[in-house]
């Protein structure tokens, strides 16, 4: 039985990138991954232009009174020439006239007899030069980059509206267990609200097109019917992954010709995680206990999707411990905590596989090596981020 790290390394050999793309427009592209390199199609800026409202002049004439020849507005495509002791009013974004090499902002300008006294002018001021940000033909963005809002703005500035992105994986999620009811239903004293599916959905929604398939009762035929669905790249179940009498998932997988990739992990919380495959579909079976299910999602589901996209496994952050920690060893163990200024501060609260608070109150997980029994204060460790900053300042009224 492999531990977490050996299992992830094993998955790098077993899971091949799908290498599929789809075309999207800029309104659909946020969060997608570029499928191809993007090269500069248009110089940015496209022409020399003014960075502010002011006067365009030749710096060598700054000590003379300059005749104001007129105004140049943004969008004016005409060509203007500055002769000796001349200048133009110019607006932000307007084309720089020939022979001008600096801009004097309006606030620093002095006027004498309707002429410009440019003694406050600075050399080479406030001109945005053609191609200074991006030159025609240069590599602008590399294949594999995640598309951000800034990247979208730059693509629009290049006149690129449609582009190829890595095709998002389709992931179907369901929970199993006769004891579960949905959050919008009424749970009696002995029923449990289905928290896992919605936690998994939230974790993966930035990684894939995720669809919630509902609650599946503990019934072999119900599982087999679900496995006939060929719309998804991966199905994920929460519950039914252990060896209880009513846990039918493995039986259903085998009867539907799925083959195991791995069936157990030598790790606390993740012991009963299973991964099966059939043709182009993967099936990830997660434990039913909430903390075990959601931690396994962060460790396995996210990494599996990364591999399907042709990306690397998730990176761990390096940190130093703020205190000694003791573990049983012989398996991967966990400590939940927060990363602050390069130091990992473990939570003092105990945790169990059926809890949810550790995921609400912390930002990182420390995962031990299987032979770790003691980690010392100030020792360097690796921690996995699973949460963003938990608190934001709230302005008082």
GROMACS .gro file of C-alpha atoms in nm:
model
  397
    1UNK     CA    1   0.000   0.000   0.000
    2UNK     CA    2   0.154   0.330  -0.113
    3UNK     CA    3   0.152   0.648   0.092
    4UNK     CA    4   0.019   0.979  -0.043
    5UNK     CA    5   0.343   1.092  -0.205
    6UNK     CA    6   0.414   0.754  -0.367
    7UNK     CA    7   0.056   0.737  -0.490
    8UNK     CA    8   0.079   1.079  -0.652
    9UNK     CA    9   0.407   0.983  -0.821
   10UNK     CA   10   0.241   0.662  -0.942
   11UNK     CA   11  -0.046   0.866  -1.088
   12UNK     CA   12   0.200   1.063  -1.301
   13UNK     CA   13   0.275   0.736  -1.479
   14UNK     CA   14  -0.085   0.621  -1.501
   15UNK     CA   15  -0.274   0.935  -1.608
   16UNK     CA   16  -0.205   1.083  -1.948
   17UNK     CA   17  -0.301   1.436  -2.050
   18UNK     CA   18  -0.610   1.447  -2.270
   19UNK     CA   19  -0.464   1.730  -2.480
   20UNK     CA   20  -0.801   1.853  -2.605
   21UNK     CA   21  -0.898   2.212  -2.677
   22UNK     CA   22  -1.208   2.419  -2.727
   23UNK     CA   23  -1.263   2.765  -2.871
   24UNK     CA   24  -1.399   3.033  -2.641
   25UNK     CA   25  -1.442   3.408  -2.662
   26UNK     CA   26  -1.306   3.656  -2.410
   27UNK     CA   27  -1.628   3.663  -2.207
   28UNK     CA   28  -1.592   3.289  -2.146
   29UNK     CA   29  -1.215   3.267  -2.105
   30UNK     CA   30  -1.155   3.370  -1.742
   31UNK     CA   31  -0.990   3.087  -1.550
   32UNK     CA   32  -0.925   2.877  -1.862
   33UNK     CA   33  -0.581   2.751  -1.964
   34UNK     CA   34  -0.420   2.866  -2.289
   35UNK     CA   35  -0.385   2.581  -2.536
   36UNK     CA   36  -0.136   2.760  -2.761
   37UNK     CA   37   0.130   3.030  -2.750
   38UNK     CA   38   0.003   3.381  -2.818
   39UNK     CA   39   0.223   3.622  -3.014
   40UNK     CA   40   0.197   4.000  -3.041
   41UNK     CA   41  -0.018   4.088  -3.343
   42UNK     CA   42  -0.015   4.464  -3.290
   43UNK     CA   43   0.250   4.685  -3.134
   44UNK     CA   44   0.147   4.810  -2.793
   45UNK     CA   45   0.128   5.106  -2.796
   46UNK     CA   46   0.051   5.098  -3.168
   47UNK     CA   47   0.206   5.444  -3.216
   48UNK     CA   48   0.390   5.708  -3.011
   49UNK     CA   49   0.127   5.879  -2.797
   50UNK     CA   50   0.088   6.112  -2.503
   51UNK     CA   51   0.055   5.973  -2.150
   52UNK     CA   52  -0.122   6.285  -2.024
   53UNK     CA   53  -0.301   6.607  -2.121
   54UNK     CA   54  -0.052   6.883  -2.193
   55UNK     CA   55   0.167   7.038  -2.459
   56UNK     CA   56   0.382   6.847  -2.710
   57UNK     CA   57   0.711   7.026  -2.782
   58UNK     CA   58   1.075   6.979  -2.869
   59UNK     CA   59   1.282   6.994  -2.551
   60UNK     CA   60   1.556   7.200  -2.718
   61UNK     CA   61   1.303   7.485  -2.755
   62UNK     CA   62   1.197   7.489  -2.387
   63UNK     CA   63   1.360   7.825  -2.316
   64UNK     CA   64   1.178   8.004  -2.596
   65UNK     CA   65   0.817   8.120  -2.607
   66UNK     CA   66   0.637   7.863  -2.820
   67UNK     CA   67   0.351   7.930  -3.057
   68UNK     CA   68   0.055   7.699  -2.989
   69UNK     CA   69  -0.036   7.566  -3.333
   70UNK     CA   70  -0.354   7.388  -3.231
   71UNK     CA   71  -0.490   7.084  -3.047
   72UNK     CA   72  -0.443   6.714  -3.115
   73UNK     CA   73  -0.717   6.491  -2.977
   74UNK     CA   74  -0.712   6.118  -2.913
   75UNK     CA   75  -0.829   5.945  -3.230
   76UNK     CA   76  -0.697   6.218  -3.462
   77UNK     CA   77  -0.508   6.027  -3.733
   78UNK     CA   78  -0.364   6.330  -3.911
   79UNK     CA   79   0.010   6.395  -3.922
   80UNK     CA   80   0.138   6.710  -3.750
   81UNK     CA   81   0.486   6.859  -3.758
   82UNK     CA   82   0.644   7.089  -3.501
   83UNK     CA   83   0.873   7.354  -3.647
   84UNK     CA   84   1.113   7.572  -3.450
   85UNK     CA   85   0.952   7.741  -3.147
   86UNK     CA   86   0.616   7.568  -3.197
   87UNK     CA   87   0.406   7.332  -2.987
   88UNK     CA   88   0.065   7.165  -2.986
   89UNK     CA   89  -0.189   7.108  -2.718
   90UNK     CA   90  -0.226   6.732  -2.690
   91UNK     CA   91  -0.467   6.503  -2.510
   92UNK     CA   92  -0.400   6.170  -2.342
   93UNK     CA   93  -0.365   5.895  -2.601
   94UNK     CA   94  -0.322   6.133  -2.895
   95UNK     CA   95  -0.053   6.077  -3.158
   96UNK     CA   96   0.276   6.259  -3.096
   97UNK     CA   97   0.354   6.517  -3.368
   98UNK     CA   98   0.674   6.484  -3.566
   99UNK     CA   99   0.979   6.651  -3.400
  100UNK     CA  100   0.815   6.651  -3.054
  101UNK     CA  101   1.008   6.465  -2.786
  102UNK     CA  102   0.845   6.562  -2.456
  103UNK     CA  103   0.512   6.657  -2.299
  104UNK     CA  104   0.457   6.940  -2.055
  105UNK     CA  105   0.145   6.881  -1.845
  106UNK     CA  106  -0.114   7.158  -1.837
  107UNK     CA  107  -0.070   7.212  -1.463
  108UNK     CA  108   0.297   7.308  -1.510
  109UNK     CA  109   0.249   7.525  -1.817
  110UNK     CA  110   0.293   7.904  -1.816
  111UNK     CA  111   0.125   8.121  -2.079
  112UNK     CA  112   0.262   8.459  -2.191
  113UNK     CA  113   0.087   8.658  -2.461
  114UNK     CA  114  -0.097   8.340  -2.573
  115UNK     CA  115   0.233   8.159  -2.613
  116UNK     CA  116   0.373   7.873  -2.406
  117UNK     CA  117   0.657   7.927  -2.160
  118UNK     CA  118   0.789   7.571  -2.130
  119UNK     CA  119   1.067   7.630  -1.876
  120UNK     CA  120   0.916   7.360  -1.649
  121UNK     CA  121   0.939   7.094  -1.919
  122UNK     CA  122   1.128   6.774  -1.842
  123UNK     CA  123   1.327   6.586  -2.103
  124UNK     CA  124   1.160   6.280  -2.261
  125UNK     CA  125   0.854   6.317  -2.041
  126UNK     CA  126   0.517   6.136  -2.070
  127UNK     CA  127   0.555   5.982  -2.414
  128UNK     CA  128   0.445   5.623  -2.461
  129UNK     CA  129   0.657   5.486  -2.742
  130UNK     CA  130   0.541   5.249  -3.011
  131UNK     CA  131   0.593   4.886  -2.905
  132UNK     CA  132   0.749   4.969  -2.568
  133UNK     CA  133   0.511   4.729  -2.387
  134UNK     CA  134   0.478   4.464  -2.656
  135UNK     CA  135   0.650   4.445  -2.995
  136UNK     CA  136   0.504   4.286  -3.305
  137UNK     CA  137   0.598   3.918  -3.328
  138UNK     CA  138   0.714   3.875  -2.968
  139UNK     CA  139   0.584   3.590  -2.753
  140UNK     CA  140   0.311   3.743  -2.539
  141UNK     CA  141   0.169   3.448  -2.342
  142UNK     CA  142   0.282   3.086  -2.324
  143UNK     CA  143   0.073   2.777  -2.369
  144UNK     CA  144  -0.037   2.653  -2.028
  145UNK     CA  145  -0.088   2.994  -1.868
  146UNK     CA  146  -0.408   3.045  -1.673
  147UNK     CA  147  -0.619   3.324  -1.815
  148UNK     CA  148  -0.664   3.611  -1.570
  149UNK     CA  149  -0.860   3.935  -1.601
  150UNK     CA  150  -0.538   4.118  -1.692
  151UNK     CA  151  -0.456   3.865  -1.960
  152UNK     CA  152  -0.806   3.905  -2.105
  153UNK     CA  153  -0.756   4.282  -2.126
  154UNK     CA  154  -0.424   4.232  -2.305
  155UNK     CA  155  -0.580   3.986  -2.552
  156UNK     CA  156  -0.853   4.238  -2.626
  157UNK     CA  157  -0.584   4.504  -2.683
  158UNK     CA  158  -0.437   4.270  -2.945
  159UNK     CA  159  -0.768   4.231  -3.124
  160UNK     CA  160  -0.793   3.868  -3.015
  161UNK     CA  161  -1.152   3.780  -2.928
  162UNK     CA  162  -1.162   3.404  -2.985
  163UNK     CA  163  -0.886   3.168  -2.880
  164UNK     CA  164  -0.803   2.805  -2.811
  165UNK     CA  165  -0.807   2.696  -2.449
  166UNK     CA  166  -0.756   2.359  -2.286
  167UNK     CA  167  -1.090   2.185  -2.285
  168UNK     CA  168  -1.229   2.180  -1.933
  169UNK     CA  169  -1.275   1.838  -1.784
  170UNK     CA  170  -1.630   1.738  -1.707
  171UNK     CA  171  -1.669   1.607  -1.354
  172UNK     CA  172  -1.981   1.451  -1.209
  173UNK     CA  173  -2.024   1.441  -0.831
  174UNK     CA  174  -2.262   1.238  -0.621
  175UNK     CA  175  -2.299   1.128  -0.262
  176UNK     CA  176  -2.421   0.793  -0.141
  177UNK     CA  177  -2.577   0.680   0.183
  178UNK     CA  178  -2.931   0.611   0.298
  179UNK     CA  179  -2.871   0.834   0.600
  180UNK     CA  180  -2.823   1.148   0.388
  181UNK     CA  181  -3.070   1.421   0.301
  182UNK     CA  182  -3.013   1.734   0.094
  183UNK     CA  183  -2.957   2.074   0.260
  184UNK     CA  184  -3.291   2.201   0.128
  185UNK     CA  185  -3.479   1.910   0.288
  186UNK     CA  186  -3.576   1.857   0.650
  187UNK     CA  187  -3.348   1.618   0.837
  188UNK     CA  188  -3.488   1.425   1.131
  189UNK     CA  189  -3.282   1.353   1.440
  190UNK     CA  190  -3.109   1.054   1.281
  191UNK     CA  191  -3.050   1.189   0.932
  192UNK     CA  192  -2.742   1.377   0.812
  193UNK     CA  193  -2.729   1.669   0.573
  194UNK     CA  194  -2.526   1.607   0.260
  195UNK     CA  195  -2.231   1.843   0.312
  196UNK     CA  196  -1.964   1.654   0.118
  197UNK     CA  197  -2.093   1.696  -0.237
  198UNK     CA  198  -2.120   2.072  -0.202
  199UNK     CA  199  -1.775   2.099  -0.046
  200UNK     CA  200  -1.627   1.893  -0.331
  201UNK     CA  201  -1.814   2.105  -0.584
  202UNK     CA  202  -1.673   2.424  -0.434
  203UNK     CA  203  -1.316   2.287  -0.431
  204UNK     CA  204  -1.325   2.178  -0.796
  205UNK     CA  205  -1.532   2.447  -0.965
  206UNK     CA  206  -1.218   2.639  -1.069
  207UNK     CA  207  -1.066   2.321  -1.210
  208UNK     CA  208  -1.344   2.174  -1.421
  209UNK     CA  209  -1.703   2.191  -1.539
  210UNK     CA  210  -1.862   2.030  -1.237
  211UNK     CA  211  -2.212   1.886  -1.223
  212UNK     CA  212  -2.386   1.764  -0.910
  213UNK     CA  213  -2.568   1.439  -0.983
  214UNK     CA  214  -2.756   1.415  -0.656
  215UNK     CA  215  -2.787   1.155  -0.383
  216UNK     CA  216  -2.757   0.791  -0.484
  217UNK     CA  217  -2.902   0.545  -0.237
  218UNK     CA  218  -2.702   0.239  -0.137
  219UNK     CA  219  -2.817   0.017  -0.419
  220UNK     CA  220  -2.600  -0.181  -0.660
  221UNK     CA  221  -2.823  -0.123  -0.964
  222UNK     CA  222  -2.837   0.252  -0.898
  223UNK     CA  223  -2.456   0.266  -0.904
  224UNK     CA  224  -2.434   0.058  -1.220
  225UNK     CA  225  -2.682   0.282  -1.398
  226UNK     CA  226  -2.479   0.588  -1.302
  227UNK     CA  227  -2.160   0.428  -1.435
  228UNK     CA  228  -2.318   0.397  -1.779
  229UNK     CA  229  -2.301   0.777  -1.812
  230UNK     CA  230  -2.029   0.857  -2.066
  231UNK     CA  231  -2.055   1.238  -2.054
  232UNK     CA  232  -1.787   1.282  -1.789
  233UNK     CA  233  -1.411   1.262  -1.777
  234UNK     CA  234  -1.430   1.175  -1.409
  235UNK     CA  235  -1.699   1.070  -1.168
  236UNK     CA  236  -1.647   1.134  -0.797
  237UNK     CA  237  -1.841   0.965  -0.520
  238UNK     CA  238  -1.845   1.055  -0.155
  239UNK     CA  239  -1.936   0.758   0.060
  240UNK     CA  240  -1.949   0.392  -0.029
  241UNK     CA  241  -1.571   0.367  -0.054
  242UNK     CA  242  -1.500   0.157   0.253
  243UNK     CA  243  -1.578  -0.209   0.327
  244UNK     CA  244  -1.915  -0.183   0.496
  245UNK     CA  245  -2.195  -0.423   0.406
  246UNK     CA  246  -2.386  -0.155   0.213
  247UNK     CA  247  -2.086  -0.013   0.027
  248UNK     CA  248  -2.152  -0.137  -0.326
  249UNK     CA  249  -1.933   0.095  -0.532
  250UNK     CA  250  -1.641  -0.141  -0.587
  251UNK     CA  251  -1.874  -0.423  -0.688
  252UNK     CA  252  -2.055  -0.194  -0.932
  253UNK     CA  253  -1.725  -0.073  -1.079
  254UNK     CA  254  -1.597  -0.425  -1.140
  255UNK     CA  255  -1.926  -0.542  -1.289
  256UNK     CA  256  -1.915  -0.243  -1.526
  257UNK     CA  257  -1.561  -0.333  -1.639
  258UNK     CA  258  -1.374  -0.059  -1.455
  259UNK     CA  259  -1.015  -0.147  -1.359
  260UNK     CA  260  -0.846  -0.035  -1.036
  261UNK     CA  261  -0.554   0.210  -1.051
  262UNK     CA  262  -0.519   0.213  -0.672
  263UNK     CA  263  -0.751   0.104  -0.394
  264UNK     CA  264  -0.599   0.219  -0.066
  265UNK     CA  265  -0.357   0.481   0.060
  266UNK     CA  266  -0.133   0.446   0.365
  267UNK     CA  267  -0.251   0.770   0.519
  268UNK     CA  268  -0.478   0.895   0.789
  269UNK     CA  269  -0.807   1.029   0.646
  270UNK     CA  270  -0.727   0.899   0.295
  271UNK     CA  271  -0.701   0.525   0.361
  272UNK     CA  272  -1.014   0.422   0.169
  273UNK     CA  273  -0.968   0.643  -0.140
  274UNK     CA  274  -0.995   0.442  -0.463
  275UNK     CA  275  -0.934   0.528  -0.828
  276UNK     CA  276  -1.069   0.318  -1.115
  277UNK     CA  277  -1.066   0.367  -1.490
  278UNK     CA  278  -1.252   0.253  -1.799
  279UNK     CA  279  -1.156   0.379  -2.145
  280UNK     CA  280  -1.143   0.758  -2.109
  281UNK     CA  281  -1.333   0.781  -1.781
  282UNK     CA  282  -1.195   0.786  -1.427
  283UNK     CA  283  -1.388   0.708  -1.111
  284UNK     CA  284  -1.261   0.849  -0.782
  285UNK     CA  285  -1.425   0.700  -0.474
  286UNK     CA  286  -1.385   0.914  -0.163
  287UNK     CA  287  -1.467   0.837   0.201
  288UNK     CA  288  -1.801   0.939   0.344
  289UNK     CA  289  -1.668   1.120   0.650
  290UNK     CA  290  -1.662   1.493   0.568
  291UNK     CA  291  -1.305   1.583   0.664
  292UNK     CA  292  -1.166   1.269   0.503
  293UNK     CA  293  -1.369   1.331   0.187
  294UNK     CA  294  -1.272   1.696   0.143
  295UNK     CA  295  -0.904   1.654   0.232
  296UNK     CA  296  -0.889   1.369  -0.021
  297UNK     CA  297  -1.046   1.599  -0.279
  298UNK     CA  298  -0.771   1.857  -0.227
  299UNK     CA  299  -0.496   1.595  -0.248
  300UNK     CA  300  -0.623   1.357  -0.515
  301UNK     CA  301  -0.902   1.509  -0.723
  302UNK     CA  302  -0.716   1.835  -0.786
  303UNK     CA  303  -0.395   1.655  -0.874
  304UNK     CA  304  -0.573   1.409  -1.105
  305UNK     CA  305  -0.728   1.701  -1.292
  306UNK     CA  306  -0.390   1.870  -1.317
  307UNK     CA  307  -0.247   1.557  -1.478
  308UNK     CA  308  -0.541   1.533  -1.720
  309UNK     CA  309  -0.465   1.892  -1.822
  310UNK     CA  310  -0.097   1.810  -1.869
  311UNK     CA  311   0.007   2.020  -1.570
  312UNK     CA  312   0.238   1.942  -1.280
  313UNK     CA  313   0.121   1.818  -0.942
  314UNK     CA  314   0.029   2.079  -0.684
  315UNK     CA  315   0.325   2.250  -0.524
  316UNK     CA  316   0.383   2.248  -0.151
  317UNK     CA  317   0.490   2.562   0.033
  318UNK     CA  318   0.805   2.549   0.244
  319UNK     CA  319   0.767   2.665   0.602
  320UNK     CA  320   0.921   2.637   0.947
  321UNK     CA  321   0.732   2.496   1.242
  322UNK     CA  322   0.637   2.714   1.535
  323UNK     CA  323   0.632   2.416   1.777
  324UNK     CA  324   0.725   2.049   1.817
  325UNK     CA  325   0.482   1.794   1.675
  326UNK     CA  326   0.457   1.422   1.753
  327UNK     CA  327   0.301   1.154   1.531
  328UNK     CA  328   0.248   0.778   1.540
  329UNK     CA  329   0.446   0.714   1.222
  330UNK     CA  330   0.414   0.424   0.976
  331UNK     CA  331   0.166   0.630   0.768
  332UNK     CA  332   0.110   0.983   0.644
  333UNK     CA  333  -0.041   1.194   0.917
  334UNK     CA  334  -0.178   1.547   0.912
  335UNK     CA  335  -0.161   1.873   1.100
  336UNK     CA  336  -0.393   2.161   1.016
  337UNK     CA  337  -0.282   2.517   1.065
  338UNK     CA  338  -0.200   2.856   0.916
  339UNK     CA  339   0.102   2.980   0.727
  340UNK     CA  340   0.217   3.321   0.850
  341UNK     CA  341   0.538   3.492   0.737
  342UNK     CA  342   0.699   3.163   0.641
  343UNK     CA  343   0.602   2.985   0.963
  344UNK     CA  344   0.343   2.710   0.993
  345UNK     CA  345   0.142   2.744   1.312
  346UNK     CA  346  -0.042   2.417   1.383
  347UNK     CA  347  -0.393   2.432   1.520
  348UNK     CA  348  -0.429   2.333   1.885
  349UNK     CA  349  -0.772   2.180   1.819
  350UNK     CA  350  -0.803   1.805   1.781
  351UNK     CA  351  -0.965   1.677   1.466
  352UNK     CA  352  -1.146   1.367   1.349
  353UNK     CA  353  -1.252   1.237   1.009
  354UNK     CA  354  -1.616   1.333   1.066
  355UNK     CA  355  -1.544   1.701   1.136
  356UNK     CA  356  -1.559   2.012   0.915
  357UNK     CA  357  -1.422   2.290   1.136
  358UNK     CA  358  -1.054   2.221   1.054
  359UNK     CA  359  -1.127   2.321   0.692
  360UNK     CA  360  -1.301   2.640   0.804
  361UNK     CA  361  -1.045   2.756   1.059
  362UNK     CA  362  -0.715   2.685   0.879
  363UNK     CA  363  -0.541   2.753   0.549
  364UNK     CA  364  -0.277   2.477   0.513
  365UNK     CA  365  -0.220   2.107   0.580
  366UNK     CA  366   0.109   1.957   0.685
  367UNK     CA  367   0.141   1.601   0.553
  368UNK     CA  368   0.407   1.391   0.722
  369UNK     CA  369   0.633   1.131   0.568
  370UNK     CA  370   0.544   0.780   0.683
  371UNK     CA  371   0.854   0.751   0.905
  372UNK     CA  372   0.800   1.086   1.078
  373UNK     CA  373   0.733   1.049   1.449
  374UNK     CA  374   0.859   1.387   1.564
  375UNK     CA  375   0.899   1.720   1.390
  376UNK     CA  376   1.092   1.985   1.585
  377UNK     CA  377   1.029   2.354   1.626
  378UNK     CA  378   1.195   2.558   1.347
  379UNK     CA  379   1.233   2.245   1.133
  380UNK     CA  380   1.158   2.305   0.765
  381UNK     CA  381   0.842   2.130   0.649
  382UNK     CA  382   0.619   2.131   0.341
  383UNK     CA  383   0.256   2.234   0.367
  384UNK     CA  384  -0.028   2.225   0.116
  385UNK     CA  385  -0.254   2.527   0.078
  386UNK     CA  386  -0.626   2.448   0.073
  387UNK     CA  387  -0.785   2.776   0.179
  388UNK     CA  388  -0.744   3.143   0.101
  389UNK     CA  389  -0.708   3.413   0.364
  390UNK     CA  390  -0.982   3.355   0.617
  391UNK     CA  391  -1.040   3.708   0.744
  392UNK     CA  392  -1.082   4.039   0.565
  393UNK     CA  393  -1.095   4.377   0.736
  394UNK     CA  394  -1.445   4.517   0.764
  395UNK     CA  395  -1.477   4.893   0.758
  396UNK     CA  396  -1.690   5.045   1.029
  397UNK     CA  397  -1.980   5.267   0.930
   0.00000   0.00000   0.00000
